[in-house]
C-alpha cells in the first residue's frame, strides 16, 4: 500500500514537474527567479503603501481606550514588521539585480514568502480577537501563490507549515461557533491558492520547454542551412525583409553580415516584374521551381541563376524559402567532380578507366584513318622490397617520383595514366619509333642519375616495354596490351 502511494505521488510529482528534473532546469530557475524577484518588488511596493496607511489607522485606534491594548500593540507591531520587511526587500532586490547571485535570490524569495505568510497569520489571529475575521491571512495566502512562479516543494512545504500552525493557534485560542467555519474557509482558500500555483507553475514549465524546443529547432534549422552547398535565404512574404541567409547566399549576393538586417530580397532583382510574378505564383501554388530571373548583387553585378521558391511558416511568420542554383557554380562543381573521377589520387595522372577509354578511342580512330600509335608499358622495379623494408609511405613516394620523371620527359600531348599499383602506360602522340626510343632512354638516364647521387637508400628504376601498332597488324586492343606487357616483362628479365 505504501509503495503504491509512493509511486502515485512520484508520478504526480513528475507530471507536475515538481521534481524540476528536466533539461535546462538551471536556466529555467534563473529566468523565473528573476521574475519572482520582480513580482515580489511590485508586491512589496503595494505592501509598503498599505503599511503607511495601516500605521495611520493604528494611531487613530491607539486614541480609543475602549479597544483592547494587546490587540492594538500586536496590530501596530505587525504593521511595522510589514513596513520593515517591504523596505528591506526593495533594498535587497536592488543589490541582487546588480550581483545576480542565484542562491541568495532563492533564499530571499523563500524567506520573504515565509515571513509574509507568518505576518498575515499573526494579523488574522489578532483580528479574530477584535473583529472576528481572518481576511488578512486569506488575502496574503492567495496573493503570494500568484507572485512566486517556482520552487514548488518550498512553496507547498511553507504553506503547509504556516497553515497548520495557523489552524492549531486558531483552534487553541478561540472557542466560538464561527471557528470551525473559519478553519474550513481558510483551508479551502489555501488549497485553492496552491492548486492555482501548481497550475501556473506547470504552465511556466511547459512554456519554457516549448521555448527551448523552439530554440533547438531553430538551431538545427540554421545548421541545415549552413551545410547546404547552395545559397539559401528566407524572407518575409509581405515586405520582403530577409530573415535569414546562409554564408553562400551572402557571398553570392555580396551582402556584408552587418548589412543583412537592412536588405530586402526585392532589392536583389533587376526587374520588379519578376518579383510580382513570383509572388503571384506563390499565392496560387505555394511553390515555384526553376525560375530564371535576372538578379543583381549589392554591388550591382547582374546574375541569371536558377531559383526555387516555396511558401513556409518560419516560426510563426508567412515567409518565402529561396534556393539559388548558380549555373556557373554548378558547371564548376561538375568540372571538379569530373576531374576527381578521372584522376589517380596519389600521382595526379589519369586513372586506368579514363586512360583505357582514351587508348580505345585512339585505336578506333587509327583503324578508320590509318596511321599508327606507340604504346609504352612501364613497371616500377622492386616496389615490394621498398614497401617491406621502408614502409608503404616510402613506397608511395617511389611511385610519385617515377611518375614525375616520366611526365617531365614525355611531351605535353602524350598521354600517361596509372594502369595498376606500380604500373603506368604512356600513349605517345607519335609513331616515330626512334623519337620514342630517345624519350625512353632519357627516362632511364634520369633514374641512373638519381641512383648515382644516392637520392634514396634504394635504387630507383622501372622496366619499359614498347609496341608500335599499325592497322594492318589486325590485332585487337587486348592483344596489343598483352604484347606491350610481354615486351616490358622481357625487359625486366634482362636486368636480372
mmCIF file with all atom_site columns, C-alpha atoms in Angstrom, residues 111-311:
data_model
loop_
_atom_site.group_PDB
_atom_site.id
_atom_site.type_symbol
_atom_site.label_atom_id
_atom_site.label_alt_id
_atom_site.label_comp_id
_atom_site.label_asym_id
_atom_site.label_entity_id
_atom_site.label_seq_id
_atom_site.pdbx_PDB_ins_code
_atom_site.Cartn_x
_atom_site.Cartn_y
_atom_site.Cartn_z
_atom_site.occupancy
_atom_site.B_iso_or_equiv
_atom_site.pdbx_formal_charge
_atom_site.auth_seq_id
_atom_site.auth_comp_id
_atom_site.auth_asym_id
_atom_site.auth_atom_id
_atom_site.pdbx_PDB_model_num
ATOM 1   C CA . UNK A 1 111 ? 12.283  33.747 3.381   1.00 0.00 ? 111 UNK A CA 1
ATOM 2   C CA . UNK A 1 112 ? 10.062  36.592 2.205   1.00 0.00 ? 112 UNK A CA 1
ATOM 3   C CA . UNK A 1 113 ? 7.268   34.146 1.394   1.00 0.00 ? 113 UNK A CA 1
ATOM 4   C CA . UNK A 1 114 ? 7.503   32.586 4.855   1.00 0.00 ? 114 UNK A CA 1
ATOM 5   C CA . UNK A 1 115 ? 7.602   35.930 6.706   1.00 0.00 ? 115 UNK A CA 1
ATOM 6   C CA . UNK A 1 116 ? 4.725   37.351 4.635   1.00 0.00 ? 116 UNK A CA 1
ATOM 7   C CA . UNK A 1 117 ? 2.512   34.345 5.396   1.00 0.00 ? 117 UNK A CA 1
ATOM 8   C CA . UNK A 1 118 ? 3.549   34.353 9.042   1.00 0.00 ? 118 UNK A CA 1
ATOM 9   C CA . UNK A 1 119 ? 2.857   38.092 9.458   1.00 0.00 ? 119 UNK A CA 1
ATOM 10  C CA . UNK A 1 120 ? -0.533  37.718 7.774   1.00 0.00 ? 120 UNK A CA 1
ATOM 11  C CA . UNK A 1 121 ? -1.363  34.747 10.035  1.00 0.00 ? 121 UNK A CA 1
ATOM 12  C CA . UNK A 1 122 ? -0.470  36.747 13.151  1.00 0.00 ? 122 UNK A CA 1
ATOM 13  C CA . UNK A 1 123 ? -2.547  39.703 11.930  1.00 0.00 ? 123 UNK A CA 1
ATOM 14  C CA . UNK A 1 124 ? -5.552  37.444 11.329  1.00 0.00 ? 124 UNK A CA 1
ATOM 15  C CA . UNK A 1 125 ? -5.234  35.699 14.689  1.00 0.00 ? 125 UNK A CA 1
ATOM 16  C CA . UNK A 1 126 ? -5.101  39.115 16.325  1.00 0.00 ? 126 UNK A CA 1
ATOM 17  C CA . UNK A 1 127 ? -8.063  40.375 14.294  1.00 0.00 ? 127 UNK A CA 1
ATOM 18  C CA . UNK A 1 128 ? -10.062 37.347 15.427  1.00 0.00 ? 128 UNK A CA 1
ATOM 19  C CA . UNK A 1 129 ? -9.946  38.784 18.962  1.00 0.00 ? 129 UNK A CA 1
ATOM 20  C CA . UNK A 1 130 ? -11.411 42.129 17.971  1.00 0.00 ? 130 UNK A CA 1
ATOM 21  C CA . UNK A 1 131 ? -13.236 41.931 14.609  1.00 0.00 ? 131 UNK A CA 1
ATOM 22  C CA . UNK A 1 132 ? -13.749 38.180 14.263  1.00 0.00 ? 132 UNK A CA 1
ATOM 23  C CA . UNK A 1 133 ? -12.257 37.995 10.726  1.00 0.00 ? 133 UNK A CA 1
ATOM 24  C CA . UNK A 1 134 ? -9.180  36.341 9.216   1.00 0.00 ? 134 UNK A CA 1
ATOM 25  C CA . UNK A 1 135 ? -9.237  38.229 5.921   1.00 0.00 ? 135 UNK A CA 1
ATOM 26  C CA . UNK A 1 136 ? -5.578  39.313 6.022   1.00 0.00 ? 136 UNK A CA 1
ATOM 27  C CA . UNK A 1 137 ? -4.290  35.737 6.078   1.00 0.00 ? 137 UNK A CA 1
ATOM 28  C CA . UNK A 1 138 ? -6.611  34.626 3.255   1.00 0.00 ? 138 UNK A CA 1
ATOM 29  C CA . UNK A 1 139 ? -5.716  37.618 1.038   1.00 0.00 ? 139 UNK A CA 1
ATOM 30  C CA . UNK A 1 140 ? -1.948  37.267 1.553   1.00 0.00 ? 140 UNK A CA 1
ATOM 31  C CA . UNK A 1 141 ? -2.030  33.461 1.157   1.00 0.00 ? 141 UNK A CA 1
ATOM 32  C CA . UNK A 1 142 ? -3.786  33.819 -2.187  1.00 0.00 ? 142 UNK A CA 1
ATOM 33  C CA . UNK A 1 143 ? -1.585  36.731 -3.370  1.00 0.00 ? 143 UNK A CA 1
ATOM 34  C CA . UNK A 1 144 ? 1.758   35.107 -2.503  1.00 0.00 ? 144 UNK A CA 1
ATOM 35  C CA . UNK A 1 145 ? 0.828   31.996 -4.517  1.00 0.00 ? 145 UNK A CA 1
ATOM 36  C CA . UNK A 1 146 ? 0.358   34.238 -7.580  1.00 0.00 ? 146 UNK A CA 1
ATOM 37  C CA . UNK A 1 147 ? 3.654   36.118 -7.020  1.00 0.00 ? 147 UNK A CA 1
ATOM 38  C CA . UNK A 1 148 ? 6.061   33.167 -6.848  1.00 0.00 ? 148 UNK A CA 1
ATOM 39  C CA . UNK A 1 149 ? 6.142   31.095 -10.088 1.00 0.00 ? 149 UNK A CA 1
ATOM 40  C CA . UNK A 1 150 ? 8.605   28.420 -8.956  1.00 0.00 ? 150 UNK A CA 1
ATOM 41  C CA . UNK A 1 151 ? 10.157  26.343 -6.124  1.00 0.00 ? 151 UNK A CA 1
ATOM 42  C CA . UNK A 1 152 ? 7.063   24.104 -5.783  1.00 0.00 ? 152 UNK A CA 1
ATOM 43  C CA . UNK A 1 153 ? 8.430   21.948 -2.956  1.00 0.00 ? 153 UNK A CA 1
ATOM 44  C CA . UNK A 1 154 ? 9.379   25.007 -0.879  1.00 0.00 ? 154 UNK A CA 1
ATOM 45  C CA . UNK A 1 155 ? 6.093   26.774 -1.603  1.00 0.00 ? 155 UNK A CA 1
ATOM 46  C CA . UNK A 1 156 ? 3.968   23.722 -0.712  1.00 0.00 ? 156 UNK A CA 1
ATOM 47  C CA . UNK A 1 157 ? 6.100   22.992 2.371   1.00 0.00 ? 157 UNK A CA 1
ATOM 48  C CA . UNK A 1 158 ? 5.986   26.598 3.636   1.00 0.00 ? 158 UNK A CA 1
ATOM 49  C CA . UNK A 1 159 ? 2.252   26.898 3.080   1.00 0.00 ? 159 UNK A CA 1
ATOM 50  C CA . UNK A 1 160 ? 1.721   23.577 4.845   1.00 0.00 ? 160 UNK A CA 1
ATOM 51  C CA . UNK A 1 161 ? 3.807   24.587 7.876   1.00 0.00 ? 161 UNK A CA 1
ATOM 52  C CA . UNK A 1 162 ? 2.287   28.077 8.258   1.00 0.00 ? 162 UNK A CA 1
ATOM 53  C CA . UNK A 1 163 ? -1.284  26.900 7.695   1.00 0.00 ? 163 UNK A CA 1
ATOM 54  C CA . UNK A 1 164 ? -1.069  24.015 10.152  1.00 0.00 ? 164 UNK A CA 1
ATOM 55  C CA . UNK A 1 165 ? 0.360   26.432 12.715  1.00 0.00 ? 165 UNK A CA 1
ATOM 56  C CA . UNK A 1 166 ? -2.454  28.882 11.951  1.00 0.00 ? 166 UNK A CA 1
ATOM 57  C CA . UNK A 1 167 ? -5.126  26.186 12.349  1.00 0.00 ? 167 UNK A CA 1
ATOM 58  C CA . UNK A 1 168 ? -3.652  24.999 15.662  1.00 0.00 ? 168 UNK A CA 1
ATOM 59  C CA . UNK A 1 169 ? -3.436  28.549 17.018  1.00 0.00 ? 169 UNK A CA 1
ATOM 60  C CA . UNK A 1 170 ? -6.946  29.442 15.870  1.00 0.00 ? 170 UNK A CA 1
ATOM 61  C CA . UNK A 1 171 ? -8.390  26.274 17.467  1.00 0.00 ? 171 UNK A CA 1
ATOM 62  C CA . UNK A 1 172 ? -6.403  26.675 20.676  1.00 0.00 ? 172 UNK A CA 1
ATOM 63  C CA . UNK A 1 173 ? -7.003  30.368 21.439  1.00 0.00 ? 173 UNK A CA 1
ATOM 64  C CA . UNK A 1 174 ? -10.563 30.814 20.210  1.00 0.00 ? 174 UNK A CA 1
ATOM 65  C CA . UNK A 1 175 ? -13.641 28.789 21.091  1.00 0.00 ? 175 UNK A CA 1
ATOM 66  C CA . UNK A 1 176 ? -16.793 30.038 19.442  1.00 0.00 ? 176 UNK A CA 1
ATOM 67  C CA . UNK A 1 177 ? -19.258 28.814 16.857  1.00 0.00 ? 177 UNK A CA 1
ATOM 68  C CA . UNK A 1 178 ? -17.527 30.595 13.932  1.00 0.00 ? 178 UNK A CA 1
ATOM 69  C CA . UNK A 1 179 ? -14.109 28.994 14.378  1.00 0.00 ? 179 UNK A CA 1
ATOM 70  C CA . UNK A 1 180 ? -14.895 25.717 12.521  1.00 0.00 ? 180 UNK A CA 1
ATOM 71  C CA . UNK A 1 181 ? -16.256 27.716 9.581   1.00 0.00 ? 181 UNK A CA 1
ATOM 72  C CA . UNK A 1 182 ? -13.105 29.853 9.530   1.00 0.00 ? 182 UNK A CA 1
ATOM 73  C CA . UNK A 1 183 ? -10.935 26.754 9.717   1.00 0.00 ? 183 UNK A CA 1
ATOM 74  C CA . UNK A 1 184 ? -12.759 25.337 6.723   1.00 0.00 ? 184 UNK A CA 1
ATOM 75  C CA . UNK A 1 185 ? -12.744 28.607 4.735   1.00 0.00 ? 185 UNK A CA 1
ATOM 76  C CA . UNK A 1 186 ? -9.053  29.301 5.325   1.00 0.00 ? 186 UNK A CA 1
ATOM 77  C CA . UNK A 1 187 ? -8.071  25.741 4.433   1.00 0.00 ? 187 UNK A CA 1
ATOM 78  C CA . UNK A 1 188 ? -10.184 25.864 1.284   1.00 0.00 ? 188 UNK A CA 1
ATOM 79  C CA . UNK A 1 189 ? -8.538  29.146 0.247   1.00 0.00 ? 189 UNK A CA 1
ATOM 80  C CA . UNK A 1 190 ? -5.008  27.826 0.904   1.00 0.00 ? 190 UNK A CA 1
ATOM 81  C CA . UNK A 1 191 ? -5.691  24.631 -1.073  1.00 0.00 ? 191 UNK A CA 1
ATOM 82  C CA . UNK A 1 192 ? -7.178  26.722 -3.906  1.00 0.00 ? 192 UNK A CA 1
ATOM 83  C CA . UNK A 1 193 ? -4.135  29.006 -3.856  1.00 0.00 ? 193 UNK A CA 1
ATOM 84  C CA . UNK A 1 194 ? -1.788  26.007 -4.025  1.00 0.00 ? 194 UNK A CA 1
ATOM 85  C CA . UNK A 1 195 ? -3.781  24.425 -6.882  1.00 0.00 ? 195 UNK A CA 1
ATOM 86  C CA . UNK A 1 196 ? -3.569  27.683 -8.831  1.00 0.00 ? 196 UNK A CA 1
ATOM 87  C CA . UNK A 1 197 ? 0.131   27.924 -8.015  1.00 0.00 ? 197 UNK A CA 1
ATOM 88  C CA . UNK A 1 198 ? 0.770   24.377 -9.321  1.00 0.00 ? 198 UNK A CA 1
ATOM 89  C CA . UNK A 1 199 ? -1.284  25.034 -12.482 1.00 0.00 ? 199 UNK A CA 1
ATOM 90  C CA . UNK A 1 200 ? 0.611   28.261 -13.172 1.00 0.00 ? 200 UNK A CA 1
ATOM 91  C CA . UNK A 1 201 ? 3.919   26.598 -12.364 1.00 0.00 ? 201 UNK A CA 1
ATOM 92  C CA . UNK A 1 202 ? 3.205   23.765 -14.798 1.00 0.00 ? 202 UNK A CA 1
ATOM 93  C CA . UNK A 1 203 ? 2.250   26.318 -17.469 1.00 0.00 ? 203 UNK A CA 1
ATOM 94  C CA . UNK A 1 204 ? 5.536   28.140 -16.850 1.00 0.00 ? 204 UNK A CA 1
ATOM 95  C CA . UNK A 1 205 ? 7.493   24.902 -17.227 1.00 0.00 ? 205 UNK A CA 1
ATOM 96  C CA . UNK A 1 206 ? 5.631   23.956 -20.409 1.00 0.00 ? 206 UNK A CA 1
ATOM 97  C CA . UNK A 1 207 ? 6.185   27.416 -21.883 1.00 0.00 ? 207 UNK A CA 1
ATOM 98  C CA . UNK A 1 208 ? 9.868   27.240 -21.015 1.00 0.00 ? 208 UNK A CA 1
ATOM 99  C CA . UNK A 1 209 ? 10.275  23.746 -22.502 1.00 0.00 ? 209 UNK A CA 1
ATOM 100 C CA . UNK A 1 210 ? 8.413   24.791 -25.656 1.00 0.00 ? 210 UNK A CA 1
ATOM 101 C CA . UNK A 1 211 ? 10.655  27.848 -25.966 1.00 0.00 ? 211 UNK A CA 1
ATOM 102 C CA . UNK A 1 212 ? 13.737  25.648 -25.539 1.00 0.00 ? 212 UNK A CA 1
ATOM 103 C CA . UNK A 1 213 ? 12.462  23.226 -28.194 1.00 0.00 ? 213 UNK A CA 1
ATOM 104 C CA . UNK A 1 214 ? 11.806  26.168 -30.497 1.00 0.00 ? 214 UNK A CA 1
ATOM 105 C CA . UNK A 1 215 ? 15.359  27.428 -29.962 1.00 0.00 ? 215 UNK A CA 1
ATOM 106 C CA . UNK A 1 216 ? 16.762  23.947 -30.607 1.00 0.00 ? 216 UNK A CA 1
ATOM 107 C CA . UNK A 1 217 ? 14.646  23.570 -33.746 1.00 0.00 ? 217 UNK A CA 1
ATOM 108 C CA . UNK A 1 218 ? 15.855  26.946 -34.965 1.00 0.00 ? 218 UNK A CA 1
ATOM 109 C CA . UNK A 1 219 ? 19.461  25.998 -34.236 1.00 0.00 ? 219 UNK A CA 1
ATOM 110 C CA . UNK A 1 220 ? 19.098  22.739 -36.185 1.00 0.00 ? 220 UNK A CA 1
ATOM 111 C CA . UNK A 1 221 ? 17.342  24.599 -38.983 1.00 0.00 ? 221 UNK A CA 1
ATOM 112 C CA . UNK A 1 222 ? 20.251  27.050 -39.208 1.00 0.00 ? 222 UNK A CA 1
ATOM 113 C CA . UNK A 1 223 ? 22.783  24.195 -39.212 1.00 0.00 ? 223 UNK A CA 1
ATOM 114 C CA . UNK A 1 224 ? 20.989  22.591 -42.154 1.00 0.00 ? 224 UNK A CA 1
ATOM 115 C CA . UNK A 1 225 ? 21.028  25.939 -43.907 1.00 0.00 ? 225 UNK A CA 1
ATOM 116 C CA . UNK A 1 226 ? 24.758  26.417 -43.398 1.00 0.00 ? 226 UNK A CA 1
ATOM 117 C CA . UNK A 1 227 ? 25.841  22.957 -44.597 1.00 0.00 ? 227 UNK A CA 1
ATOM 118 C CA . UNK A 1 228 ? 23.786  23.300 -47.790 1.00 0.00 ? 228 UNK A CA 1
ATOM 119 C CA . UNK A 1 229 ? 26.177  23.800 -50.750 1.00 0.00 ? 229 UNK A CA 1
ATOM 120 C CA . UNK A 1 230 ? 23.857  26.322 -52.440 1.00 0.00 ? 230 UNK A CA 1
ATOM 121 C CA . UNK A 1 231 ? 22.768  29.858 -51.469 1.00 0.00 ? 231 UNK A CA 1
ATOM 122 C CA . UNK A 1 232 ? 19.614  29.798 -49.328 1.00 0.00 ? 232 UNK A CA 1
ATOM 123 C CA . UNK A 1 233 ? 17.531  32.642 -47.908 1.00 0.00 ? 233 UNK A CA 1
ATOM 124 C CA . UNK A 1 234 ? 14.289  33.178 -46.014 1.00 0.00 ? 234 UNK A CA 1
ATOM 125 C CA . UNK A 1 235 ? 12.385  36.433 -46.413 1.00 0.00 ? 235 UNK A CA 1
ATOM 126 C CA . UNK A 1 236 ? 9.022   37.717 -45.219 1.00 0.00 ? 236 UNK A CA 1
ATOM 127 C CA . UNK A 1 237 ? 6.275   37.280 -47.779 1.00 0.00 ? 237 UNK A CA 1
ATOM 128 C CA . UNK A 1 238 ? 4.636   40.642 -47.104 1.00 0.00 ? 238 UNK A CA 1
ATOM 129 C CA . UNK A 1 239 ? 7.510   43.120 -47.014 1.00 0.00 ? 239 UNK A CA 1
ATOM 130 C CA . UNK A 1 240 ? 10.420  41.040 -48.393 1.00 0.00 ? 240 UNK A CA 1
ATOM 131 C CA . UNK A 1 241 ? 12.699  41.614 -45.395 1.00 0.00 ? 241 UNK A CA 1
ATOM 132 C CA . UNK A 1 242 ? 15.394  38.925 -45.203 1.00 0.00 ? 242 UNK A CA 1
ATOM 133 C CA . UNK A 1 243 ? 15.031  36.871 -42.022 1.00 0.00 ? 243 UNK A CA 1
ATOM 134 C CA . UNK A 1 244 ? 17.987  34.565 -42.579 1.00 0.00 ? 244 UNK A CA 1
ATOM 135 C CA . UNK A 1 245 ? 20.617  33.889 -45.241 1.00 0.00 ? 245 UNK A CA 1
ATOM 136 C CA . UNK A 1 246 ? 23.391  31.297 -45.187 1.00 0.00 ? 246 UNK A CA 1
ATOM 137 C CA . UNK A 1 247 ? 27.028  32.173 -45.907 1.00 0.00 ? 247 UNK A CA 1
ATOM 138 C CA . UNK A 1 248 ? 26.840  31.083 -49.527 1.00 0.00 ? 248 UNK A CA 1
ATOM 139 C CA . UNK A 1 249 ? 23.900  33.395 -50.145 1.00 0.00 ? 249 UNK A CA 1
ATOM 140 C CA . UNK A 1 250 ? 25.723  36.314 -48.554 1.00 0.00 ? 250 UNK A CA 1
ATOM 141 C CA . UNK A 1 251 ? 28.772  35.639 -50.725 1.00 0.00 ? 251 UNK A CA 1
ATOM 142 C CA . UNK A 1 252 ? 26.650  35.160 -53.858 1.00 0.00 ? 252 UNK A CA 1
ATOM 143 C CA . UNK A 1 253 ? 24.823  38.465 -53.396 1.00 0.00 ? 253 UNK A CA 1
ATOM 144 C CA . UNK A 1 254 ? 27.856  40.238 -51.838 1.00 0.00 ? 254 UNK A CA 1
ATOM 145 C CA . UNK A 1 255 ? 25.956  41.090 -48.651 1.00 0.00 ? 255 UNK A CA 1
ATOM 146 C CA . UNK A 1 256 ? 28.121  42.120 -45.651 1.00 0.00 ? 256 UNK A CA 1
ATOM 147 C CA . UNK A 1 257 ? 26.938  40.483 -42.440 1.00 0.00 ? 257 UNK A CA 1
ATOM 148 C CA . UNK A 1 258 ? 26.328  43.832 -40.732 1.00 0.00 ? 258 UNK A CA 1
ATOM 149 C CA . UNK A 1 259 ? 24.000  44.910 -43.568 1.00 0.00 ? 259 UNK A CA 1
ATOM 150 C CA . UNK A 1 260 ? 21.918  41.721 -43.766 1.00 0.00 ? 260 UNK A CA 1
ATOM 151 C CA . UNK A 1 261 ? 19.172  43.023 -41.459 1.00 0.00 ? 261 UNK A CA 1
ATOM 152 C CA . UNK A 1 262 ? 18.658  46.038 -43.765 1.00 0.00 ? 262 UNK A CA 1
ATOM 153 C CA . UNK A 1 263 ? 18.488  44.107 -47.061 1.00 0.00 ? 263 UNK A CA 1
ATOM 154 C CA . UNK A 1 264 ? 15.171  43.355 -48.755 1.00 0.00 ? 264 UNK A CA 1
ATOM 155 C CA . UNK A 1 265 ? 15.120  40.376 -51.117 1.00 0.00 ? 265 UNK A CA 1
ATOM 156 C CA . UNK A 1 266 ? 13.189  42.502 -53.631 1.00 0.00 ? 266 UNK A CA 1
ATOM 157 C CA . UNK A 1 267 ? 16.303  44.691 -53.972 1.00 0.00 ? 267 UNK A CA 1
ATOM 158 C CA . UNK A 1 268 ? 18.178  41.694 -55.440 1.00 0.00 ? 268 UNK A CA 1
ATOM 159 C CA . UNK A 1 269 ? 16.115  41.659 -58.653 1.00 0.00 ? 269 UNK A CA 1
ATOM 160 C CA . UNK A 1 270 ? 16.852  43.740 -61.727 1.00 0.00 ? 270 UNK A CA 1
ATOM 161 C CA . UNK A 1 271 ? 13.165  43.898 -62.683 1.00 0.00 ? 271 UNK A CA 1
ATOM 162 C CA . UNK A 1 272 ? 10.324  44.230 -60.157 1.00 0.00 ? 272 UNK A CA 1
ATOM 163 C CA . UNK A 1 273 ? 8.096   42.399 -62.626 1.00 0.00 ? 273 UNK A CA 1
ATOM 164 C CA . UNK A 1 274 ? 9.922   39.173 -61.688 1.00 0.00 ? 274 UNK A CA 1
ATOM 165 C CA . UNK A 1 275 ? 9.064   39.752 -58.026 1.00 0.00 ? 275 UNK A CA 1
ATOM 166 C CA . UNK A 1 276 ? 5.390   40.334 -58.822 1.00 0.00 ? 276 UNK A CA 1
ATOM 167 C CA . UNK A 1 277 ? 5.217   37.187 -60.983 1.00 0.00 ? 277 UNK A CA 1
ATOM 168 C CA . UNK A 1 278 ? 6.888   35.081 -58.283 1.00 0.00 ? 278 UNK A CA 1
ATOM 169 C CA . UNK A 1 279 ? 4.540   36.373 -55.550 1.00 0.00 ? 279 UNK A CA 1
ATOM 170 C CA . UNK A 1 280 ? 1.502   35.733 -57.734 1.00 0.00 ? 280 UNK A CA 1
ATOM 171 C CA . UNK A 1 281 ? 2.632   32.155 -58.477 1.00 0.00 ? 281 UNK A CA 1
ATOM 172 C CA . UNK A 1 282 ? 3.374   31.513 -54.796 1.00 0.00 ? 282 UNK A CA 1
ATOM 173 C CA . UNK A 1 283 ? -0.071  32.708 -53.750 1.00 0.00 ? 283 UNK A CA 1
ATOM 174 C CA . UNK A 1 284 ? -1.611  30.349 -56.316 1.00 0.00 ? 284 UNK A CA 1
ATOM 175 C CA . UNK A 1 285 ? 0.586   27.231 -55.976 1.00 0.00 ? 285 UNK A CA 1
ATOM 176 C CA . UNK A 1 286 ? 2.721   27.793 -52.867 1.00 0.00 ? 286 UNK A CA 1
ATOM 177 C CA . UNK A 1 287 ? 5.846   26.738 -54.788 1.00 0.00 ? 287 UNK A CA 1
ATOM 178 C CA . UNK A 1 288 ? 7.840   27.904 -57.832 1.00 0.00 ? 288 UNK A CA 1
ATOM 179 C CA . UNK A 1 289 ? 10.599  25.702 -59.277 1.00 0.00 ? 289 UNK A CA 1
ATOM 180 C CA . UNK A 1 290 ? 13.311  26.527 -61.808 1.00 0.00 ? 290 UNK A CA 1
ATOM 181 C CA . UNK A 1 291 ? 12.540  30.219 -62.273 1.00 0.00 ? 291 UNK A CA 1
ATOM 182 C CA . UNK A 1 292 ? 15.333  32.004 -64.176 1.00 0.00 ? 292 UNK A CA 1
ATOM 183 C CA . UNK A 1 293 ? 15.406  35.630 -63.048 1.00 0.00 ? 293 UNK A CA 1
ATOM 184 C CA . UNK A 1 294 ? 17.792  38.480 -63.666 1.00 0.00 ? 294 UNK A CA 1
ATOM 185 C CA . UNK A 1 295 ? 19.188  39.263 -60.255 1.00 0.00 ? 295 UNK A CA 1
ATOM 186 C CA . UNK A 1 296 ? 21.832  41.645 -59.001 1.00 0.00 ? 296 UNK A CA 1
ATOM 187 C CA . UNK A 1 297 ? 24.287  41.750 -56.142 1.00 0.00 ? 297 UNK A CA 1
ATOM 188 C CA . UNK A 1 298 ? 24.566  44.665 -53.731 1.00 0.00 ? 298 UNK A CA 1
ATOM 189 C CA . UNK A 1 299 ? 27.483  45.952 -55.801 1.00 0.00 ? 299 UNK A CA 1
ATOM 190 C CA . UNK A 1 300 ? 25.328  45.901 -58.935 1.00 0.00 ? 300 UNK A CA 1
ATOM 191 C CA . UNK A 1 301 ? 26.630  42.778 -60.720 1.00 0.00 ? 301 UNK A CA 1
ATOM 192 C CA . UNK A 1 302 ? 23.969  41.107 -62.868 1.00 0.00 ? 302 UNK A CA 1
ATOM 193 C CA . UNK A 1 303 ? 23.415  37.365 -62.469 1.00 0.00 ? 303 UNK A CA 1
ATOM 194 C CA . UNK A 1 304 ? 20.974  34.889 -64.016 1.00 0.00 ? 304 UNK A CA 1
ATOM 195 C CA . UNK A 1 305 ? 20.646  31.992 -61.553 1.00 0.00 ? 305 UNK A CA 1
ATOM 196 C CA . UNK A 1 306 ? 18.008  29.289 -61.409 1.00 0.00 ? 306 UNK A CA 1
ATOM 197 C CA . UNK A 1 307 ? 15.859  29.994 -58.330 1.00 0.00 ? 307 UNK A CA 1
ATOM 198 C CA . UNK A 1 308 ? 13.329  27.834 -56.439 1.00 0.00 ? 308 UNK A CA 1
ATOM 199 C CA . UNK A 1 309 ? 10.733  29.392 -54.129 1.00 0.00 ? 309 UNK A CA 1
ATOM 200 C CA . UNK A 1 310 ? 8.400   27.893 -51.537 1.00 0.00 ? 310 UNK A CA 1
ATOM 201 C CA . UNK A 1 311 ? 5.970   29.390 -49.036 1.00 0.00 ? 311 UNK A CA 1
#
